[in-house]
Coordinates of C-alpha atoms and ligand atoms in Angstrom, one line a residue:
M11 CA 103.1 150.6 -66.0
T12 CA 101.1 147.5 -65.2
T13 CA 99.9 145.2 -68.0
L14 CA 96.5 143.6 -67.8
S15 CA 96.4 140.0 -69.1
A16 CA 93.5 139.0 -71.4
E17 CA 91.9 137.2 -68.5
T18 CA 91.9 140.2 -66.2
P19 CA 88.3 141.3 -65.8
A20 CA 87.8 144.9 -66.9
K21 CA 86.9 147.4 -64.2
P22 CA 83.5 148.9 -64.5
P23 CA 83.5 152.3 -66.2
L24 CA 83.4 155.1 -63.7
Q25 CA 80.1 156.4 -64.8
A26 CA 78.6 153.1 -63.4
Q27 CA 79.8 154.1 -60.0
Q28 CA 77.4 156.1 -57.9
S29 CA 78.0 159.8 -58.0
A30 CA 78.0 161.6 -54.7
R31 CA 76.3 164.5 -56.4
T32 CA 72.8 163.8 -55.2
P33 CA 70.2 166.5 -55.5
R34 CA 70.2 168.8 -52.5
I35 CA 66.7 170.1 -52.5
G36 CA 65.6 171.1 -49.0
V37 CA 69.1 170.5 -47.5
S38 CA 70.8 173.3 -45.6
T39 CA 74.3 173.6 -44.1
S40 CA 76.2 176.4 -42.3
Y41 CA 80.0 176.8 -42.6
W42 CA 82.1 178.8 -40.2
C43 CA 85.4 180.1 -41.7
E44 CA 88.4 181.3 -39.8
Y45 CA 88.9 183.7 -42.8
A46 CA 86.9 184.1 -46.0
W47 CA 87.5 186.1 -49.2
L48 CA 84.7 188.6 -49.4
G49 CA 85.0 191.1 -52.2
D50 CA 88.6 192.2 -52.5
G51 CA 90.2 190.7 -49.4
V52 CA 89.9 188.5 -46.3
T53 CA 87.5 188.9 -43.5
S54 CA 87.8 186.9 -40.2
R55 CA 85.2 184.7 -38.5
V56 CA 82.6 184.4 -41.3
R57 CA 79.6 182.1 -41.4
F58 CA 77.9 181.1 -44.6
G59 CA 74.4 179.8 -44.7
E60 CA 73.7 177.4 -47.6
Q61 CA 70.4 176.0 -48.9
D62 CA 70.0 173.9 -52.0
G63 CA 73.5 174.6 -53.1
V64 CA 73.2 178.4 -52.9
I65 CA 74.7 180.8 -50.3
T66 CA 71.7 182.2 -48.4
A67 CA 73.4 184.2 -45.6
V68 CA 76.8 185.8 -44.9
E69 CA 77.7 186.8 -41.3
T70 CA 81.0 188.3 -40.3
G71 CA 82.8 188.6 -36.9
V72 CA 80.9 185.7 -35.5
D73 CA 82.0 182.7 -33.3
P74 CA 81.5 179.2 -34.5
G75 CA 78.2 177.5 -33.5
G76 CA 77.6 173.9 -32.6
G77 CA 75.9 173.2 -35.9
D78 CA 78.5 174.8 -38.1
V79 CA 80.9 172.9 -40.4
P80 CA 84.3 174.4 -39.3
L81 CA 86.6 175.4 -42.2
P82 CA 90.0 176.4 -40.7
G83 CA 92.4 178.5 -42.8
V84 CA 91.3 180.8 -45.6
V85 CA 88.2 180.1 -47.7
L86 CA 88.2 181.4 -51.3
P87 CA 85.4 181.1 -53.8
G88 CA 85.6 178.0 -56.1
F89 CA 88.2 178.2 -58.8
A90 CA 87.4 178.2 -62.5
N91 CA 89.9 176.3 -64.7
A92 CA 89.0 178.1 -67.9
H93 CA 91.1 176.1 -70.3
S94 CA 91.5 172.3 -70.2
H95 CA 92.3 169.5 -72.6
A96 CA 91.7 166.6 -70.2
F97 CA 93.4 163.9 -72.2
H98 CA 96.7 165.8 -72.4
R99 CA 97.1 164.8 -68.7
A100 CA 98.4 161.4 -70.0
L101 CA 101.5 163.1 -71.4
R102 CA 102.7 164.5 -68.1
G103 CA 106.3 163.7 -67.4
R104 CA 106.8 161.8 -70.7
T105 CA 107.8 164.5 -73.1
H106 CA 111.0 165.9 -71.6
A107 CA 113.7 163.5 -72.9
G108 CA 115.5 164.9 -76.0
G109 CA 114.0 168.3 -75.7
G110 CA 111.8 168.9 -78.8
T111 CA 109.4 171.7 -79.6
F112 CA 105.8 172.7 -79.3
W113 CA 105.3 170.9 -82.6
T114 CA 107.0 167.6 -81.6
W115 CA 104.9 167.7 -78.4
R116 CA 101.8 168.1 -80.6
Q117 CA 102.7 165.0 -82.5
R118 CA 102.9 163.0 -79.3
M119 CA 99.5 164.4 -78.3
Y120 CA 98.0 163.3 -81.6
T121 CA 99.3 159.7 -81.1
L122 CA 97.7 159.7 -77.6
A123 CA 94.4 161.0 -79.0
D124 CA 94.3 158.0 -81.4
G125 CA 93.9 155.6 -78.5
L126 CA 90.8 157.2 -76.9
D127 CA 87.2 156.1 -77.2
P128 CA 84.3 157.3 -75.2
D129 CA 84.8 154.8 -72.3
R130 CA 88.5 155.5 -72.0
Y131 CA 87.9 159.3 -72.4
R132 CA 85.3 159.1 -69.6
Q133 CA 87.6 157.2 -67.3
L134 CA 90.6 159.5 -67.9
A135 CA 88.6 162.7 -67.7
T136 CA 86.9 161.6 -64.5
A137 CA 90.3 161.2 -62.8
V138 CA 91.7 164.4 -64.2
Y139 CA 88.6 166.4 -63.1
A140 CA 89.0 164.8 -59.6
E141 CA 92.6 165.9 -59.6
M142 CA 91.3 169.4 -60.4
A143 CA 88.8 169.3 -57.6
L144 CA 91.6 168.5 -55.2
A145 CA 93.3 171.7 -56.3
G146 CA 90.1 173.8 -55.6
V147 CA 88.6 173.7 -59.1
T148 CA 84.8 173.7 -59.0
C149 CA 84.2 174.6 -62.7
V150 CA 86.2 173.5 -65.8
G151 CA 86.1 174.8 -69.3
E152 CA 86.9 171.8 -71.5
F153 CA 88.1 172.9 -75.0
H154 CA 86.9 169.7 -76.6
Y155 CA 87.9 168.7 -80.2
L156 CA 88.3 165.0 -80.1
H157 CA 84.9 164.4 -81.5
H158 CA 84.9 161.4 -83.8
G159 CA 86.1 157.8 -84.0
P160 CA 89.1 156.5 -85.8
D161 CA 89.5 157.9 -89.4
G162 CA 87.0 160.6 -88.5
V163 CA 83.9 158.2 -88.6
A164 CA 81.2 159.6 -86.4
Y165 CA 80.0 157.6 -83.4
A166 CA 76.3 156.5 -83.4
D167 CA 75.8 159.5 -81.1
P168 CA 78.1 162.1 -82.8
N169 CA 78.5 163.8 -79.4
A170 CA 79.5 160.6 -77.6
M171 CA 82.9 162.0 -76.7
G172 CA 81.5 165.3 -75.4
E173 CA 78.9 163.3 -73.4
A174 CA 81.7 161.3 -71.8
L175 CA 83.2 164.6 -70.6
R176 CA 79.8 165.6 -69.2
D177 CA 79.6 162.3 -67.2
A178 CA 83.2 162.7 -66.1
A179 CA 82.7 166.2 -64.6
R180 CA 79.4 165.1 -62.9
T181 CA 81.1 162.0 -61.4
A182 CA 84.0 164.2 -60.1
G183 CA 81.5 166.6 -58.6
I184 CA 82.5 169.8 -60.6
R185 CA 80.7 171.9 -63.1
L186 CA 81.5 171.8 -66.8
T187 CA 81.4 174.3 -69.6
L188 CA 81.8 172.1 -72.7
L189 CA 83.5 174.3 -75.2
D190 CA 82.7 172.2 -78.3
T191 CA 85.4 173.1 -80.8
C192 CA 85.3 173.6 -84.5
Y193 CA 88.5 172.2 -86.0
L194 CA 88.6 171.9 -89.8
T195 CA 92.2 172.1 -91.1
G196 CA 95.6 170.8 -90.1
G197 CA 97.2 174.2 -90.6
F198 CA 96.9 177.1 -93.0
G199 CA 95.6 175.6 -96.2
R200 CA 96.4 172.0 -95.1
P201 CA 93.9 169.2 -94.8
L202 CA 93.4 167.2 -91.6
E203 CA 95.7 164.2 -91.6
G204 CA 96.0 161.0 -89.5
P205 CA 94.6 161.3 -86.0
Q206 CA 93.6 164.9 -86.8
R207 CA 90.7 163.5 -88.9
R208 CA 89.0 162.7 -85.6
F209 CA 88.7 166.4 -84.8
G210 CA 86.9 167.5 -88.0
D211 CA 83.3 168.0 -89.0
G212 CA 84.0 169.0 -92.6
D213 CA 82.8 172.6 -92.4
A214 CA 81.4 175.0 -89.9
D215 CA 77.8 174.3 -90.8
R216 CA 78.1 170.6 -90.1
W217 CA 80.0 171.5 -86.8
A218 CA 77.0 173.7 -85.9
T219 CA 74.5 170.9 -86.6
R220 CA 76.3 168.6 -84.2
F221 CA 76.8 171.4 -81.7
D222 CA 73.1 172.3 -81.7
A223 CA 72.3 168.8 -80.3
L224 CA 74.2 169.5 -77.1
R225 CA 72.0 170.5 -74.1
P226 CA 72.9 172.2 -70.9
D227 CA 71.9 170.7 -67.5
A228 CA 72.1 171.7 -63.9
T229 CA 75.9 171.3 -63.8
T230 CA 76.8 171.7 -67.5
R231 CA 76.7 174.7 -69.8
I232 CA 77.5 174.6 -73.5
G233 CA 79.9 177.0 -75.2
A234 CA 81.8 176.9 -78.5
A235 CA 85.4 177.2 -79.6
I236 CA 87.3 178.0 -82.7
H237 CA 90.4 175.9 -82.4
S238 CA 92.6 178.6 -83.9
V239 CA 93.1 180.5 -87.1
R240 CA 95.4 177.6 -88.1
A241 CA 92.4 175.2 -87.9
V242 CA 89.4 177.3 -89.0
P243 CA 89.7 179.2 -92.3
P244 CA 88.3 182.8 -92.0
E245 CA 85.4 182.2 -94.3
Q246 CA 84.2 179.5 -91.8
I247 CA 84.5 181.7 -88.7
P248 CA 81.1 183.6 -89.0
A249 CA 79.2 180.3 -88.9
V250 CA 80.8 179.3 -85.7
V251 CA 80.1 182.7 -84.1
A252 CA 76.5 182.4 -85.2
G253 CA 76.3 178.9 -83.8
A254 CA 77.7 180.0 -80.5
D255 CA 74.8 182.5 -80.4
G256 CA 76.1 184.6 -77.5
R257 CA 77.3 181.7 -75.4
P258 CA 81.0 181.5 -74.4
L259 CA 83.3 181.3 -77.5
H260 CA 87.0 180.4 -76.9
V261 CA 89.8 180.4 -79.3
H262 CA 93.6 179.8 -79.1
V263 CA 95.3 183.0 -80.2
S264 CA 99.0 183.6 -80.9
E265 CA 100.5 180.8 -78.8
Q266 CA 103.5 180.5 -81.0
P267 CA 105.3 183.0 -83.3
T268 CA 105.0 180.5 -86.2
E269 CA 101.2 180.9 -86.0
N270 CA 101.6 184.6 -86.3
D271 CA 104.1 184.4 -89.2
E272 CA 101.9 182.0 -91.2
C273 CA 98.8 184.0 -90.5
M274 CA 100.4 187.2 -91.7
A275 CA 101.9 185.4 -94.8
T276 CA 98.5 183.9 -95.7
Y277 CA 96.0 186.7 -94.8
A278 CA 98.2 189.8 -94.2
A279 CA 96.7 190.0 -90.7
T280 CA 97.5 188.9 -87.2
P281 CA 95.3 186.1 -85.7
A282 CA 93.6 188.7 -83.4
Q283 CA 92.9 191.0 -86.3
L284 CA 91.6 188.2 -88.5
L285 CA 89.2 187.1 -85.7
H286 CA 88.1 190.6 -85.2
D287 CA 87.5 191.1 -88.9
H288 CA 85.3 188.0 -89.0
G289 CA 83.2 188.9 -85.9
A290 CA 84.8 186.5 -83.5
L291 CA 85.9 188.9 -80.8
G292 CA 83.6 190.5 -78.1
P293 CA 82.5 190.1 -74.5
A294 CA 81.5 186.4 -74.9
T295 CA 84.9 185.6 -76.4
T296 CA 88.0 184.4 -74.6
A297 CA 91.4 184.5 -76.3
V298 CA 93.4 181.6 -74.9
H299 CA 97.2 182.1 -74.4
A300 CA 97.4 185.5 -76.2
T301 CA 101.2 185.2 -75.8
H302 CA 102.6 186.9 -78.9
L303 CA 100.4 190.0 -79.4
S304 CA 101.2 193.3 -81.1
A305 CA 100.2 196.6 -79.4
A306 CA 97.4 196.8 -81.9
D307 CA 96.2 193.3 -81.0
I308 CA 96.1 194.3 -77.3
A309 CA 94.1 197.4 -78.1
L310 CA 91.7 195.4 -80.2
L311 CA 91.0 192.8 -77.5
G312 CA 90.4 195.6 -75.0
S313 CA 88.1 197.6 -77.3
D314 CA 86.1 194.5 -78.2
G315 CA 85.7 193.5 -74.6
T316 CA 87.4 190.2 -75.2
A317 CA 88.8 188.2 -72.2
A318 CA 92.1 186.4 -72.2
C319 CA 92.9 183.1 -70.6
F320 CA 96.6 182.6 -69.6
C321 CA 97.9 179.1 -68.9
P322 CA 101.3 179.9 -67.4
T323 CA 102.5 176.4 -66.4
T324 CA 101.7 175.1 -69.9
E325 CA 103.2 178.2 -71.6
R326 CA 106.5 177.6 -69.8
D327 CA 106.4 173.8 -70.3
L328 CA 105.9 174.3 -74.0
A329 CA 108.4 177.2 -74.2
D330 CA 105.7 179.4 -75.7
G331 CA 106.9 182.6 -74.1
I332 CA 105.5 185.1 -71.6
G333 CA 102.3 186.9 -72.7
P334 CA 101.6 190.6 -72.0
A335 CA 99.3 190.0 -69.0
R336 CA 99.7 193.4 -67.4
L337 CA 99.3 195.3 -70.7
L338 CA 96.1 193.3 -71.4
A339 CA 94.7 194.0 -68.0
D340 CA 95.5 197.7 -68.4
A341 CA 93.6 197.6 -71.7
G342 CA 90.5 196.4 -69.9
V343 CA 90.9 192.7 -70.8
P344 CA 89.6 190.4 -68.0
L345 CA 92.1 187.7 -67.3
A346 CA 91.2 184.1 -66.6
L347 CA 93.5 181.1 -65.9
G348 CA 93.7 177.5 -67.2
S349 CA 95.9 174.4 -66.7
D350 CA 95.5 173.5 -70.3
Q351 CA 97.7 170.4 -70.9
H352 CA 97.9 169.7 -67.1
A353 CA 101.7 169.4 -66.9
I354 CA 100.7 170.8 -63.4
V355 CA 97.2 170.9 -62.0
D356 CA 97.5 173.6 -59.4
L357 CA 95.4 176.7 -60.0
L358 CA 97.1 178.6 -57.2
E359 CA 100.4 178.1 -59.0
E360 CA 98.8 179.4 -62.3
A361 CA 97.6 182.5 -60.5
R362 CA 101.0 183.0 -58.8
A363 CA 102.8 182.4 -62.1
L364 CA 100.8 185.3 -63.7
E365 CA 102.7 187.6 -61.3
M366 CA 106.0 185.7 -61.3
H367 CA 106.3 185.6 -65.1
E368 CA 105.6 189.3 -65.2
R369 CA 108.4 189.8 -62.6
L370 CA 110.9 187.9 -64.7
A371 CA 109.9 189.8 -67.9
S372 CA 109.7 193.3 -66.3
R373 CA 112.2 192.9 -63.4
Q374 CA 109.5 194.6 -61.2
R375 CA 107.5 193.1 -58.3
G376 CA 103.9 193.7 -57.6
R377 CA 102.6 193.7 -61.2
F378 CA 99.4 192.2 -60.0
T379 CA 97.7 192.6 -56.6
P380 CA 96.6 189.4 -54.7
A381 CA 93.0 190.6 -55.3
E382 CA 93.6 190.7 -59.1
L383 CA 95.1 187.1 -59.0
V384 CA 92.1 185.9 -57.0
A385 CA 89.7 187.6 -59.4
A386 CA 91.4 185.7 -62.3
L387 CA 90.9 182.4 -60.4
T388 CA 87.3 183.1 -59.6
T389 CA 85.1 185.8 -61.0
S390 CA 86.8 186.4 -64.3
G391 CA 87.2 182.6 -64.9
H392 CA 83.6 181.9 -64.2
T393 CA 82.4 184.7 -66.4
S394 CA 84.6 183.5 -69.3
L395 CA 82.9 180.1 -68.9
G396 CA 79.4 181.4 -68.8
W397 CA 78.7 181.1 -65.0
P398 CA 78.7 184.8 -64.1
E399 CA 76.8 184.1 -60.9
A400 CA 79.7 181.9 -59.5
G401 CA 83.1 182.7 -58.2
R402 CA 82.1 185.0 -55.4
L403 CA 81.1 184.5 -51.8
A404 CA 77.8 186.4 -51.6
V405 CA 74.1 185.7 -51.0
G406 CA 72.6 184.2 -54.2
A407 CA 75.9 182.8 -55.5
P408 CA 76.5 179.0 -55.8
C409 CA 78.0 177.7 -52.5
D410 CA 81.5 176.9 -53.9
L411 CA 84.1 177.0 -51.2
V412 CA 87.8 176.3 -51.3
A413 CA 89.4 176.1 -47.8
I414 CA 93.2 176.5 -47.8
R415 CA 95.0 175.5 -44.6
L416 CA 97.3 178.0 -42.9
D417 CA 99.1 175.5 -40.8
T418 CA 100.9 173.3 -43.3
P419 CA 104.7 173.5 -43.8
R420 CA 104.1 175.7 -46.9
T421 CA 101.6 178.0 -45.4
A422 CA 102.4 178.4 -41.7
G423 CA 102.9 182.1 -40.9
V424 CA 101.4 183.3 -44.2
D425 CA 99.3 186.5 -44.2
P426 CA 95.8 185.1 -45.1
G427 CA 95.3 188.0 -47.5
Q428 CA 98.4 186.8 -49.5
V429 CA 97.7 183.1 -49.5
V430 CA 97.4 183.1 -53.3
L431 CA 101.2 183.9 -53.4
A432 CA 102.1 181.0 -51.1
G433 CA 99.5 178.2 -51.1
T434 CA 99.6 175.2 -53.3
A435 CA 97.1 172.5 -54.3
P436 CA 98.2 170.2 -51.4
D437 CA 97.2 172.9 -49.0
V438 CA 93.6 172.7 -50.2
A439 CA 91.8 170.8 -47.4
T440 CA 88.1 171.2 -48.2
V441 CA 86.2 171.9 -51.4
V442 CA 82.5 172.4 -51.6
C443 CA 80.8 172.6 -55.0
G444 CA 77.1 173.6 -55.1
G445 CA 76.8 172.8 -51.5
V446 CA 78.3 169.3 -51.9
M447 CA 81.6 168.6 -50.1
I448 CA 83.6 167.0 -52.9
V449 CA 87.0 167.2 -51.1
K450 CA 87.2 166.6 -47.3
D451 CA 90.5 166.7 -45.4
G452 CA 92.4 166.7 -48.7
V453 CA 90.6 163.5 -50.0
H454 CA 88.3 163.5 -53.0
M455 CA 85.0 161.8 -52.6
L456 CA 86.1 159.2 -55.3
G457 CA 89.0 158.1 -53.1
D458 CA 92.5 157.6 -54.3
V459 CA 92.8 160.0 -57.3
G460 CA 96.4 158.9 -58.0
R461 CA 95.2 155.4 -58.5
L462 CA 92.4 156.5 -60.7
L463 CA 94.8 158.5 -62.9
G464 CA 97.3 155.6 -63.1
E465 CA 94.6 153.1 -64.1
A466 CA 93.2 155.4 -66.8
I467 CA 96.7 156.0 -68.3
D468 CA 97.6 152.3 -68.1
V469 CA 94.5 151.5 -70.2
L470 CA 95.8 153.9 -72.9
E471 CA 99.3 152.4 -72.7
E472 CA 97.7 149.1 -73.7
S473 CA 95.8 150.4 -76.7
Ligands
LIG506 ZN1 94.7 174.6 -75.5

């Protein structure tokens, strides 16, 4: 870690840098793809026409033309990272000495949260979202609960921290669903303490008042979140559901057995049952993790039309366990994916882990088809985040393209239709979001993302 002296001039905040996301009215481009993922599999020699950020034409079996932007390899639709806590990225590679548990990891995370203000949050999140873009992410769902200043005192703009995230996603060139989170208690029947006080609004009505001031824009949509049944008492849940008003509603569900045990002891119900009983499940809702579910919980999520977001690299990092992904899918639950605490930012790895963790748990291969894994990365993830028009390569969809090379040491010889089982983030060569090329030849438009991340984390070290 470098240490800045008092005389070192501060770098300008990233939002002051010019974003490459300029309006694209009247601009058109054509892309020629060696292979592209159309529907449930790959098609060769595909041209996409694009105008104003939207796909306007799809031609198959065509040769490249002189005016086409060539995209070698396989082109998938843009990936949705449906569960992110951007600031957790600063804990990567720092929590492994001495073991510990989910709960000791959480304490480290609270200490980190204490050092953030809107400028530092913007700087860190911009770098994290750029790292996501390099991995093919064109839309992120930020499960945002770090709302207020030290000791829980509101900023002059009570949404200053959420607005910092909006700026960050825009600067990194990706779309954002800001899942503004209601977080009221530090556990079942426990008040918020220490850094947790920055998360709380007092009650769900005051959360809703602050939430109502958030506005969508061209690249930002607004959703809500209930942190968990640990953090929102059941009598407060209906006000959050009403505040969400049909927009995406996310909630952490049964990540740890302790949560289930305490919920059962306090309310004689599982978290899923408690959420159902208070109107929080349904087609707009996504249950995040959904790791430790009963058979009745799985049936309930399916019958309510609730989605689930698995975060496999986080769930293994935090020793959460392996959730019942196949059983949920069979119950009709759409599956999305998230990198959550960003121990790894590689959405292809998240998708692959959905299958691989199932193999370890079931001792069977082929639990998910490649098409199901791609759907989790793309269509299901975007629907969970309130962008149902995105995540597919079709006329009328946003022009979000992720080109994965098939000539790297990792991907040479790979069947293009199975690239999701072999490709990794470093194999992503080109990313187009809304018609803007935000990653070219493996380089993000902001430049050296490793340096941006290092600088943002160094600033936190000094606080
Ligand atoms: Zn989370």
